[in-house]
Short mmCIF file of C-alpha atoms (C1' of nucleotides) in Angstrom, two decimals:
data_model
loop_
_atom_site.label_atom_id
_atom_site.label_comp_id
_atom_site.label_asym_id
_atom_site.label_seq_id
_atom_site.Cartn_x
_atom_site.Cartn_y
_atom_site.Cartn_z
CA MET A 170 -50.57 2.44 -39.36
CA THR A 171 -52.61 -0.71 -39.54
CA VAL A 172 -50.74 -2.18 -42.39
CA SER A 173 -52.07 -5.47 -41.21
CA LYS A 174 -52.06 -6.83 -37.75
CA THR A 175 -53.65 -9.96 -39.00
CA ALA A 176 -51.57 -13.07 -39.15
CA ALA A 177 -52.23 -14.80 -42.43
CA ASP A 178 -52.56 -12.72 -45.53
CA PRO A 179 -51.20 -15.03 -48.22
CA LEU A 180 -50.75 -13.30 -51.52
CA LYS A 181 -50.40 -16.14 -53.89
CA VAL A 182 -47.47 -15.17 -56.00
CA SER A 183 -45.83 -17.59 -58.34
CA ARG A 184 -42.78 -18.63 -56.42
CA ALA A 185 -40.65 -20.79 -58.71
CA VAL A 186 -37.00 -20.61 -58.74
CA ALA A 187 -37.02 -19.08 -62.16
CA LYS A 188 -33.62 -17.87 -63.26
CA GLN A 189 -31.65 -19.34 -60.44
CA ASP A 190 -28.20 -20.36 -61.48
CA PHE A 191 -26.85 -20.93 -64.91
CA ASP A 192 -23.50 -22.63 -64.55
CA ALA A 193 -21.03 -19.95 -65.32
CA SER A 194 -18.04 -22.14 -64.70
CA SER A 195 -15.59 -19.77 -66.28
CA ASP A 196 -17.05 -17.35 -68.73
CA ASP A 197 -17.15 -13.62 -68.46
CA SER A 198 -20.89 -13.64 -67.96
CA LEU A 199 -22.61 -12.87 -64.70
CA LEU A 200 -21.37 -14.44 -61.54
CA HIS A 201 -23.33 -16.62 -59.16
CA LEU A 202 -25.22 -14.45 -56.74
CA GLY A 203 -25.92 -17.57 -54.74
CA GLU A 204 -27.45 -16.92 -51.36
CA LEU A 205 -27.17 -13.23 -52.06
CA SER A 206 -30.38 -13.34 -54.09
CA GLY A 207 -32.16 -14.63 -51.01
CA LEU A 208 -30.92 -11.76 -48.86
CA LEU A 209 -33.80 -9.37 -48.52
CA GLY A 210 -31.57 -6.43 -47.70
CA TYR A 211 -29.57 -6.93 -50.86
CA SER A 212 -32.61 -7.12 -53.10
CA LEU A 213 -34.17 -4.19 -51.30
CA LYS A 214 -31.19 -1.98 -51.92
CA ARG A 215 -30.88 -2.99 -55.54
CA ALA A 216 -34.56 -2.37 -56.21
CA GLN A 217 -34.50 0.92 -54.36
CA LEU A 218 -31.58 2.18 -56.43
CA ARG A 219 -33.38 1.30 -59.65
CA VAL A 220 -36.61 2.93 -58.57
CA PHE A 221 -34.87 6.13 -57.50
CA GLU A 222 -32.95 6.17 -60.75
CA ASP A 223 -36.16 5.96 -62.72
CA PHE A 224 -37.83 8.54 -60.52
CA LEU A 225 -35.05 11.00 -61.24
CA ARG A 226 -35.38 10.41 -64.98
CA CYS A 227 -39.14 10.80 -65.00
CA VAL A 228 -39.15 13.99 -62.99
CA ALA A 229 -35.99 15.40 -64.53
CA PRO A 230 -37.81 18.23 -66.34
CA LEU A 231 -38.78 19.60 -62.93
CA GLN A 232 -35.37 19.06 -61.36
CA LEU A 233 -36.68 17.35 -58.27
CA THR A 234 -35.04 14.61 -56.26
CA PRO A 235 -37.11 11.99 -54.45
CA ALA A 236 -36.35 13.72 -51.16
CA GLN A 237 -37.37 17.12 -52.46
CA PHE A 238 -40.55 15.71 -53.91
CA SER A 239 -41.40 14.10 -50.60
CA VAL A 240 -40.94 17.43 -48.83
CA LEU A 241 -43.26 19.25 -51.21
CA LEU A 242 -45.83 16.49 -50.89
CA LEU A 243 -45.68 16.62 -47.12
CA LEU A 244 -45.92 20.40 -46.99
CA ASP A 245 -48.99 20.28 -49.17
CA GLN A 246 -50.75 17.80 -46.95
CA ASN A 247 -49.59 19.25 -43.64
CA PRO A 248 -49.91 23.00 -43.64
CA GLY A 249 -48.78 24.99 -40.64
CA ARG A 250 -45.96 22.68 -39.61
CA ASN A 251 -42.47 23.69 -38.72
CA GLN A 252 -39.12 22.37 -39.84
CA THR A 253 -38.66 19.90 -37.02
CA GLU A 254 -42.02 18.26 -37.61
CA ILE A 255 -41.53 17.89 -41.35
CA ALA A 256 -37.96 16.69 -41.01
CA ASN A 257 -38.84 14.15 -38.33
CA THR A 258 -41.66 12.72 -40.40
CA LEU A 259 -39.33 12.17 -43.32
CA GLY A 260 -36.53 10.77 -41.22
CA ILE A 261 -34.32 13.72 -41.99
CA LEU A 262 -32.20 15.16 -39.21
CA ARG A 263 -32.90 18.79 -38.50
CA PRO A 264 -29.39 20.00 -39.29
CA ASN A 265 -29.50 18.31 -42.68
CA PHE A 266 -32.92 19.69 -43.40
CA VAL A 267 -31.69 23.27 -43.33
CA ALA A 268 -29.67 23.12 -46.54
CA MET A 269 -32.44 21.20 -48.21
CA LEU A 270 -34.96 23.89 -47.37
CA ASP A 271 -32.52 26.56 -48.49
CA GLY A 272 -32.49 24.91 -51.89
CA LEU A 273 -36.25 24.72 -52.16
CA GLU A 274 -36.70 28.24 -50.83
CA SER A 275 -34.11 29.70 -53.21
CA ARG A 276 -36.15 28.24 -56.04
CA GLU A 277 -39.25 29.79 -54.48
CA LEU A 278 -41.00 26.46 -54.11
CA CYS A 279 -41.62 26.98 -50.39
CA ALA A 280 -41.06 29.61 -47.75
CA ARG A 281 -40.30 29.84 -44.04
CA MET A 282 -42.59 32.04 -41.98
CA ARG A 283 -41.94 32.92 -38.38
CA SER A 284 -44.65 31.57 -36.17
CA ALA A 285 -46.63 34.08 -34.17
CA SER A 286 -47.20 31.71 -31.27
CA ASP A 287 -43.61 30.49 -31.07
CA ARG A 288 -41.06 32.81 -32.53
CA ARG A 289 -38.41 30.11 -32.57
CA SER A 290 -40.05 27.95 -35.16
CA HIS A 291 -40.48 28.44 -38.88
CA ILE A 292 -43.84 27.55 -40.34
CA LEU A 293 -43.28 26.01 -43.74
CA VAL A 294 -45.60 26.91 -46.58
CA LEU A 295 -45.77 25.99 -50.22
CA THR A 296 -45.64 28.93 -52.58
CA ASP A 297 -47.94 29.11 -55.58
CA LYS A 298 -45.02 28.08 -57.72
CA GLY A 299 -44.34 25.22 -55.35
CA ARG A 300 -47.91 24.04 -55.63
CA ALA A 301 -47.75 24.26 -59.41
CA VAL A 302 -44.50 22.32 -59.57
CA LEU A 303 -45.87 19.72 -57.17
CA THR A 304 -48.95 19.25 -59.34
CA ARG A 305 -46.84 18.71 -62.43
CA ALA A 306 -44.47 16.43 -60.53
CA LYS A 307 -47.31 14.29 -59.25
CA LYS A 308 -48.54 13.78 -62.79
CA LEU A 309 -45.10 12.84 -64.06
CA VAL A 310 -44.58 10.43 -61.18
CA ALA A 311 -47.98 8.82 -61.58
CA ASN A 312 -47.96 8.52 -65.36
CA LYS A 313 -44.33 7.86 -66.21
CA HIS A 314 -42.98 6.30 -63.05
CA GLU A 315 -45.52 4.47 -60.94
CA ALA A 316 -47.54 3.44 -63.96
CA ARG A 317 -44.61 1.44 -65.29
CA LEU A 318 -44.08 -0.21 -61.93
CA ILE A 319 -47.72 -1.17 -61.66
CA GLU A 320 -47.61 -2.52 -65.17
CA LEU A 321 -44.52 -4.55 -64.39
CA LEU A 322 -45.82 -6.09 -61.19
CA GLY A 323 -49.53 -6.02 -61.72
CA PRO A 324 -51.80 -3.82 -59.61
CA GLU A 325 -52.46 -6.40 -56.92
CA ASN A 326 -48.82 -7.29 -56.51
CA HIS A 327 -47.89 -3.63 -56.49
CA ALA A 328 -50.33 -3.00 -53.67
CA ALA A 329 -49.12 -6.04 -51.79
CA LEU A 330 -45.54 -4.86 -52.21
CA LEU A 331 -46.39 -1.47 -50.73
CA ASP A 332 -48.08 -3.11 -47.80
CA MET A 333 -45.17 -5.40 -47.06
CA LEU A 334 -42.65 -2.59 -47.28
CA ALA A 335 -44.72 -0.46 -44.93
CA LYS A 336 -44.99 -3.39 -42.58
CA ILE A 337 -41.24 -3.82 -42.57
CA ALA A 338 -40.67 -0.14 -42.02
CA HIS A 339 -43.11 0.09 -39.12
CA GLU A 340 -43.24 -3.29 -37.44
CA PHE A 341 -39.83 -4.81 -37.96
CA MET B 99 -39.66 -13.26 -63.62
CA THR B 100 -43.06 -14.66 -62.92
CA VAL B 101 -43.96 -12.75 -59.88
CA SER B 102 -47.50 -13.51 -60.70
CA LYS B 103 -49.34 -13.83 -63.89
CA THR B 104 -52.43 -14.54 -61.93
CA ALA B 105 -54.90 -11.76 -61.55
CA ALA B 106 -56.31 -11.71 -58.08
CA ASP B 107 -54.08 -12.35 -55.13
CA PRO B 108 -55.20 -9.58 -52.86
CA LEU B 109 -53.46 -9.78 -49.57
CA LYS B 110 -56.20 -8.31 -47.59
CA VAL B 111 -54.43 -5.52 -45.88
CA SER B 112 -56.20 -2.49 -44.69
CA ARG B 113 -55.74 -0.77 -47.95
CA ALA B 114 -58.38 1.71 -47.00
CA VAL B 115 -57.53 5.17 -46.02
CA ALA B 116 -57.11 4.03 -42.47
CA LYS B 117 -55.56 6.78 -40.39
CA GLN B 118 -56.33 9.40 -42.91
CA ASP B 119 -58.05 12.21 -41.14
CA PHE B 120 -57.38 12.99 -37.57
CA ASP B 121 -57.61 16.71 -37.49
CA ALA B 122 -54.07 17.34 -36.53
CA SER B 123 -54.65 21.03 -36.38
CA SER B 124 -51.92 21.40 -33.84
CA ASP B 125 -50.91 18.27 -32.01
CA ASP B 126 -47.46 16.76 -31.87
CA SER B 127 -48.60 13.42 -33.26
CA LEU B 128 -47.52 11.97 -36.57
CA LEU B 129 -48.15 13.89 -39.72
CA HIS B 130 -50.16 12.79 -42.71
CA LEU B 131 -47.94 10.91 -45.08
CA GLY B 132 -50.67 11.19 -47.67
CA GLU B 133 -49.68 10.09 -51.13
CA LEU B 134 -46.18 9.49 -49.82
CA SER B 135 -47.24 6.10 -48.49
CA GLY B 136 -48.21 5.12 -52.03
CA LEU B 137 -44.81 6.07 -53.42
CA LEU B 138 -42.94 2.84 -53.92
CA GLY B 139 -39.56 4.52 -53.83
CA TYR B 140 -40.30 6.06 -50.47
CA SER B 141 -41.45 2.80 -48.92
CA LEU B 142 -38.53 0.98 -50.50
CA LYS B 143 -36.00 3.29 -48.99
CA ARG B 144 -37.63 3.24 -45.58
CA ALA B 145 -37.79 -0.54 -45.53
CA GLN B 146 -34.24 -0.87 -46.79
CA LEU B 147 -32.91 1.35 -44.03
CA ARG B 148 -34.70 -0.68 -41.40
CA VAL B 149 -33.48 -3.98 -42.80
CA PHE B 150 -29.88 -2.80 -42.99
CA GLU B 151 -30.13 -1.46 -39.47
CA ASP B 152 -31.27 -4.83 -38.21
CA PHE B 153 -28.66 -6.63 -40.26
CA LEU B 154 -25.93 -4.57 -38.64
CA ARG B 155 -27.27 -5.34 -35.19
CA CYS B 156 -27.56 -9.05 -35.82
CA VAL B 157 -24.10 -9.41 -37.27
CA ALA B 158 -22.48 -6.88 -34.95
CA PRO B 159 -20.39 -9.51 -33.10
CA LEU B 160 -18.60 -10.18 -36.38
CA GLN B 161 -18.23 -6.53 -37.33
CA LEU B 162 -19.51 -6.98 -40.85
CA THR B 163 -21.48 -4.51 -42.91
CA PRO B 164 -24.02 -5.70 -45.46
CA ALA B 165 -21.61 -4.80 -48.24
CA GLN B 166 -18.74 -6.69 -46.63
CA PHE B 167 -20.95 -9.70 -46.05
CA SER B 168 -22.01 -9.66 -49.69
CA VAL B 169 -18.38 -9.63 -50.79
CA LEU B 170 -17.49 -12.62 -48.63
CA LEU B 171 -20.55 -14.48 -49.87
CA LEU B 172 -19.68 -13.77 -53.46
CA LEU B 173 -16.05 -14.78 -53.04
CA ASP B 174 -17.12 -18.05 -51.52
CA GLN B 175 -19.42 -18.88 -54.40
CA ASN B 176 -17.17 -17.56 -57.15
CA PRO B 177 -13.59 -18.66 -56.62
CA GLY B 178 -10.90 -17.52 -59.00
CA ARG B 179 -12.45 -14.16 -59.85
CA ASN B 180 -10.66 -10.86 -59.90
CA GLN B 181 -11.56 -7.52 -58.38
CA THR B 182 -13.33 -6.12 -61.41
CA GLU B 183 -15.63 -9.10 -61.72
CA ILE B 184 -16.61 -9.12 -58.06
CA ALA B 185 -17.06 -5.37 -57.91
CA ASN B 186 -19.17 -5.27 -61.07
CA THR B 187 -21.44 -8.02 -59.82
CA LEU B 188 -22.11 -6.11 -56.65
CA GLY B 189 -22.56 -2.78 -58.39
CA ILE B 190 -19.45 -1.37 -56.75
CA LEU B 191 -17.15 0.81 -58.81
CA ARG B 192 -13.63 -0.51 -59.09
CA PRO B 193 -12.01 2.51 -57.45
CA ASN B 194 -14.29 2.22 -54.45
CA PHE B 195 -13.73 -1.49 -54.19
CA VAL B 196 -10.04 -1.05 -53.47
CA ALA B 197 -10.45 0.44 -50.01
CA MET B 198 -13.11 -2.09 -49.22
CA LEU B 199 -10.79 -4.98 -50.08
CA ASP B 200 -8.02 -3.33 -48.09
CA GLY B 201 -10.25 -3.48 -45.07
CA LEU B 202 -11.16 -7.12 -45.53
CA GLU B 203 -7.59 -8.07 -46.35
CA SER B 204 -6.16 -6.25 -43.32
CA ARG B 205 -8.50 -8.36 -41.20
CA GLU B 206 -7.23 -11.43 -43.05
CA LEU B 207 -10.69 -12.37 -44.26
CA CYS B 208 -9.59 -12.51 -47.88
CA ALA B 209 -6.43 -12.10 -49.93
CA ARG B 210 -5.35 -10.87 -53.35
CA MET B 211 -3.25 -13.21 -55.42
CA ARG B 212 -1.59 -12.22 -58.63
CA SER B 213 -2.95 -14.21 -61.49
CA ALA B 214 -0.51 -16.37 -63.40
CA SER B 215 -2.31 -15.99 -66.69
CA ASP B 216 -2.83 -12.23 -66.43
CA ARG B 217 -0.40 -10.45 -64.18
CA ARG B 218 -2.54 -7.34 -64.07
CA SER B 219 -5.43 -8.87 -62.21
CA HIS B 220 -5.76 -9.96 -58.62
CA ILE B 221 -7.51 -13.22 -57.96
CA LEU B 222 -9.54 -12.89 -54.81
CA VAL B 223 -9.63 -15.73 -52.35
CA LEU B 224 -11.24 -16.28 -48.99
CA THR B 225 -8.83 -17.14 -46.21
CA ASP B 226 -9.63 -19.86 -43.72
CA LYS B 227 -10.52 -17.16 -41.26
CA GLY B 228 -12.71 -15.54 -43.89
CA ARG B 229 -14.54 -18.79 -44.46
CA ALA B 230 -15.03 -19.26 -40.74
CA VAL B 231 -16.35 -15.75 -40.29
CA LEU B 232 -18.64 -16.18 -43.26
CA THR B 233 -20.06 -19.39 -41.83
CA ARG B 234 -20.79 -17.72 -38.52
CA ALA B 235 -22.21 -14.67 -40.26
CA LYS B 236 -24.54 -16.78 -42.38
CA LYS B 237 -25.91 -18.41 -39.26
CA LEU B 238 -26.47 -15.09 -37.53
CA VAL B 239 -28.16 -13.64 -40.61
CA ALA B 240 -30.38 -16.66 -41.12
CA ASN B 241 -31.38 -17.16 -37.49
CA LYS B 242 -31.55 -13.66 -36.09
CA HIS B 243 -32.20 -11.54 -39.13
CA GLU B 244 -34.03 -13.29 -41.95
CA ALA B 245 -35.96 -15.48 -39.57
CA ARG B 246 -37.62 -12.44 -38.03
CA LEU B 247 -38.47 -11.07 -41.44
CA ILE B 248 -40.01 -14.33 -42.54
CA GLU B 249 -41.95 -14.49 -39.33
CA LEU B 250 -43.22 -10.96 -39.81
CA LEU B 251 -44.33 -11.40 -43.40
CA GLY B 252 -45.03 -15.07 -43.58
CA PRO B 253 -42.92 -17.40 -45.72
CA GLU B 254 -45.05 -17.03 -48.86
CA ASN B 255 -45.13 -13.28 -48.68
CA HIS B 256 -41.44 -13.15 -47.95
CA ALA B 257 -40.74 -15.22 -51.04
CA ALA B 258 -43.10 -13.11 -53.12
CA LEU B 259 -41.39 -9.98 -51.88
CA LEU B 260 -38.00 -11.30 -52.95
CA ASP B 261 -39.35 -12.12 -56.39
CA MET B 262 -40.87 -8.71 -56.88
CA LEU B 263 -37.73 -6.91 -55.75
CA ALA B 264 -35.61 -8.99 -58.10
CA LYS B 265 -38.03 -8.26 -60.88
CA ILE B 266 -37.78 -4.54 -60.24
CA ALA B 267 -34.01 -4.70 -60.08
CA HIS B 268 -33.68 -6.64 -63.32
CA GLU B 269 -36.65 -5.80 -65.49
CA PHE B 270 -37.59 -2.27 -64.59
"C1'" DG C 240 -36.57 34.69 -12.07
"C1'" DA C 241 -33.19 30.98 -12.63
"C1'" DT C 242 -32.71 26.72 -15.01
"C1'" DA C 243 -33.97 23.49 -18.43
"C1'" DA C 244 -35.72 22.42 -22.94
"C1'" DT C 245 -36.72 23.52 -27.86
"C1'" DT C 246 -35.89 25.54 -32.57
"C1'" DG C 247 -33.20 26.68 -36.28
"C1'" DT C 248 -28.57 26.90 -37.53
"C1'" DT C 249 -23.46 26.19 -38.31
"C1'" DA C 250 -19.56 23.38 -38.45
"C1'" DT C 251 -17.60 19.11 -38.93
"C1'" DT C 252 -17.06 14.25 -39.60
"C1'" DC C 253 -17.96 9.93 -41.73
"C1'" DG C 254 -19.30 6.75 -45.35
"C1'" DC C 255 -20.74 5.83 -49.96
"C1'" DT C 256 -20.68 7.22 -54.80
"C1'" DA C 257 -18.64 9.14 -59.07
"C1'" DT C 258 -15.03 10.77 -62.28
"C1'" DA C 259 -10.51 11.51 -64.06
"C1'" DT C 260 -6.10 9.83 -64.24
"C1'" DC C 261 -2.07 6.76 -63.89
"C1'" DA C 262 1.37 2.72 -64.41
"C1'" DA C 263 1.66 -1.91 -65.47
"C1'" DA C 264 0.26 -5.51 -68.22
"C1'" DT C 265 -2.13 -7.42 -72.03
"C1'" DA C 266 -4.69 -7.43 -76.51
"C1'" DC C 267 -4.99 -5.99 -81.03
"C1'" DC C 268 -3.52 -5.15 -85.76
"C1'" DG C 269 -0.96 -3.62 -89.64
"C1'" DC D 181 7.72 -7.54 -84.87
"C1'" DG D 182 6.22 -2.96 -83.17
"C1'" DG D 183 3.02 0.49 -82.17
"C1'" DT D 184 -1.53 1.56 -80.47
"C1'" DA D 185 -5.47 0.55 -77.85
"C1'" DT D 186 -7.55 -1.81 -73.97
"C1'" DT D 187 -7.71 -3.68 -69.41
"C1'" DT D 188 -6.57 -3.96 -64.38
"C1'" DG D 189 -5.68 -2.21 -60.04
"C1'" DA D 190 -4.85 1.93 -57.88
"C1'" DT D 191 -4.80 7.03 -56.39
"C1'" DA D 192 -6.82 11.40 -55.88
"C1'" DT D 193 -10.65 14.08 -55.67
"C1'" DA D 194 -15.32 15.80 -55.55
"C1'" DG D 195 -20.06 15.26 -54.21
"C1'" DC D 196 -23.93 13.86 -51.44
"C1'" DG D 197 -26.44 11.90 -47.47
"C1'" DA D 198 -26.17 11.01 -42.73
"C1'" DA D 199 -24.60 11.93 -37.97
"C1'" DT D 200 -22.94 14.60 -33.85
"C1'" DA D 201 -21.62 18.67 -31.21
"C1'" DA D 202 -22.31 23.17 -30.29
"C1'" DC D 203 -24.52 27.80 -30.40
"C1'" DA D 204 -28.03 31.89 -30.01
"C1'" DA D 205 -32.66 32.88 -29.58
"C1'" DT D 206 -36.81 31.69 -27.63
"C1'" DT D 207 -39.92 29.24 -24.74
"C1'" DA D 208 -41.17 26.05 -20.90
"C1'" DT D 209 -40.74 24.69 -16.15
"C1'" DC D 210 -40.73 25.24 -11.34
#
DNA sequence: GATAATTGTTATTCGCTATATCAAATACCG
DNA sequence: CGGTATTTGATATAGCGAATAACAATTATC
């Protein structure tokens, strides 16, 4: 955690109404979003859809969804964990995680191993193929996907955006 | 546009590794998110879910979802529009917008009126009740919902966040 | 050793999204 | 004018993500 317990951390971004309204009294152009553009939830959802869309395009050669990519990433960094732990961390409900793992396992990207200490749980492990795919995916994501976002926002703004989103997710 | 042409506007948040290593060889604590916390899409989705969750809570007395609220808002600011125009603006597919309007219309929050100039289209209008509900909803959203977000992030950061999200949604 | 709790799983439901298709109405164009 | 294409609202349908209940096997608790 520790996204920032401090109170004032400005981030001087050019505020400026910019492309507010345009007087579309009766043309077929875009409608007035009005107060909708000030609704954080609305902008969040719109931006999230765009980012996921681009993610899918960039990583299309590997046929990985954002959720699948996040699972592989988490397995790589947390070896020896079981399904419940991984699912909980990602906010996925255990029942829904089963089919997801089935998909990854059928493609031999990961495997379930019965734990010796607790024969109820399945220890999740990345296969060699899974590690290879993850490596390629990380490169695609970093070079094609995140790079464009950083270029669009600027590195400092991009970092500030990440911090604010984490803060919302954890402290709101 | 113009989220920031300036170079350095840090936002001094503990960008450092922070809670990186903890040796979680086998405790039930949180797992290492690792590079996942640097994935904008992941943070976006997490934050969006939290914001929507809070929105629903704040506006629960009026029984409005974020999508329904956005429709009412848009109808109020764009009178005389038909279903296709409203749906397109919100990124809702026309077929899916039908059931949504049915719900709002059955609650007498809005109404469909056949257009005189084009008898195919339905002009959407807010009812008096719809306007009243919208007014109350706006107050709840502003005072209970957005106010907390602004307090959490700070007004400048909140504004900067909105700008960046809009930029992603429109220019990415 | 009996009861409670946990793990993975199945089944099912709900909501949102996406596509194809349709009838009615309008636009287009020779 | 008349015939074709387009548009609008609507229906049906499929798919996916999320959510809950329930179950067998295993482990924890007392």
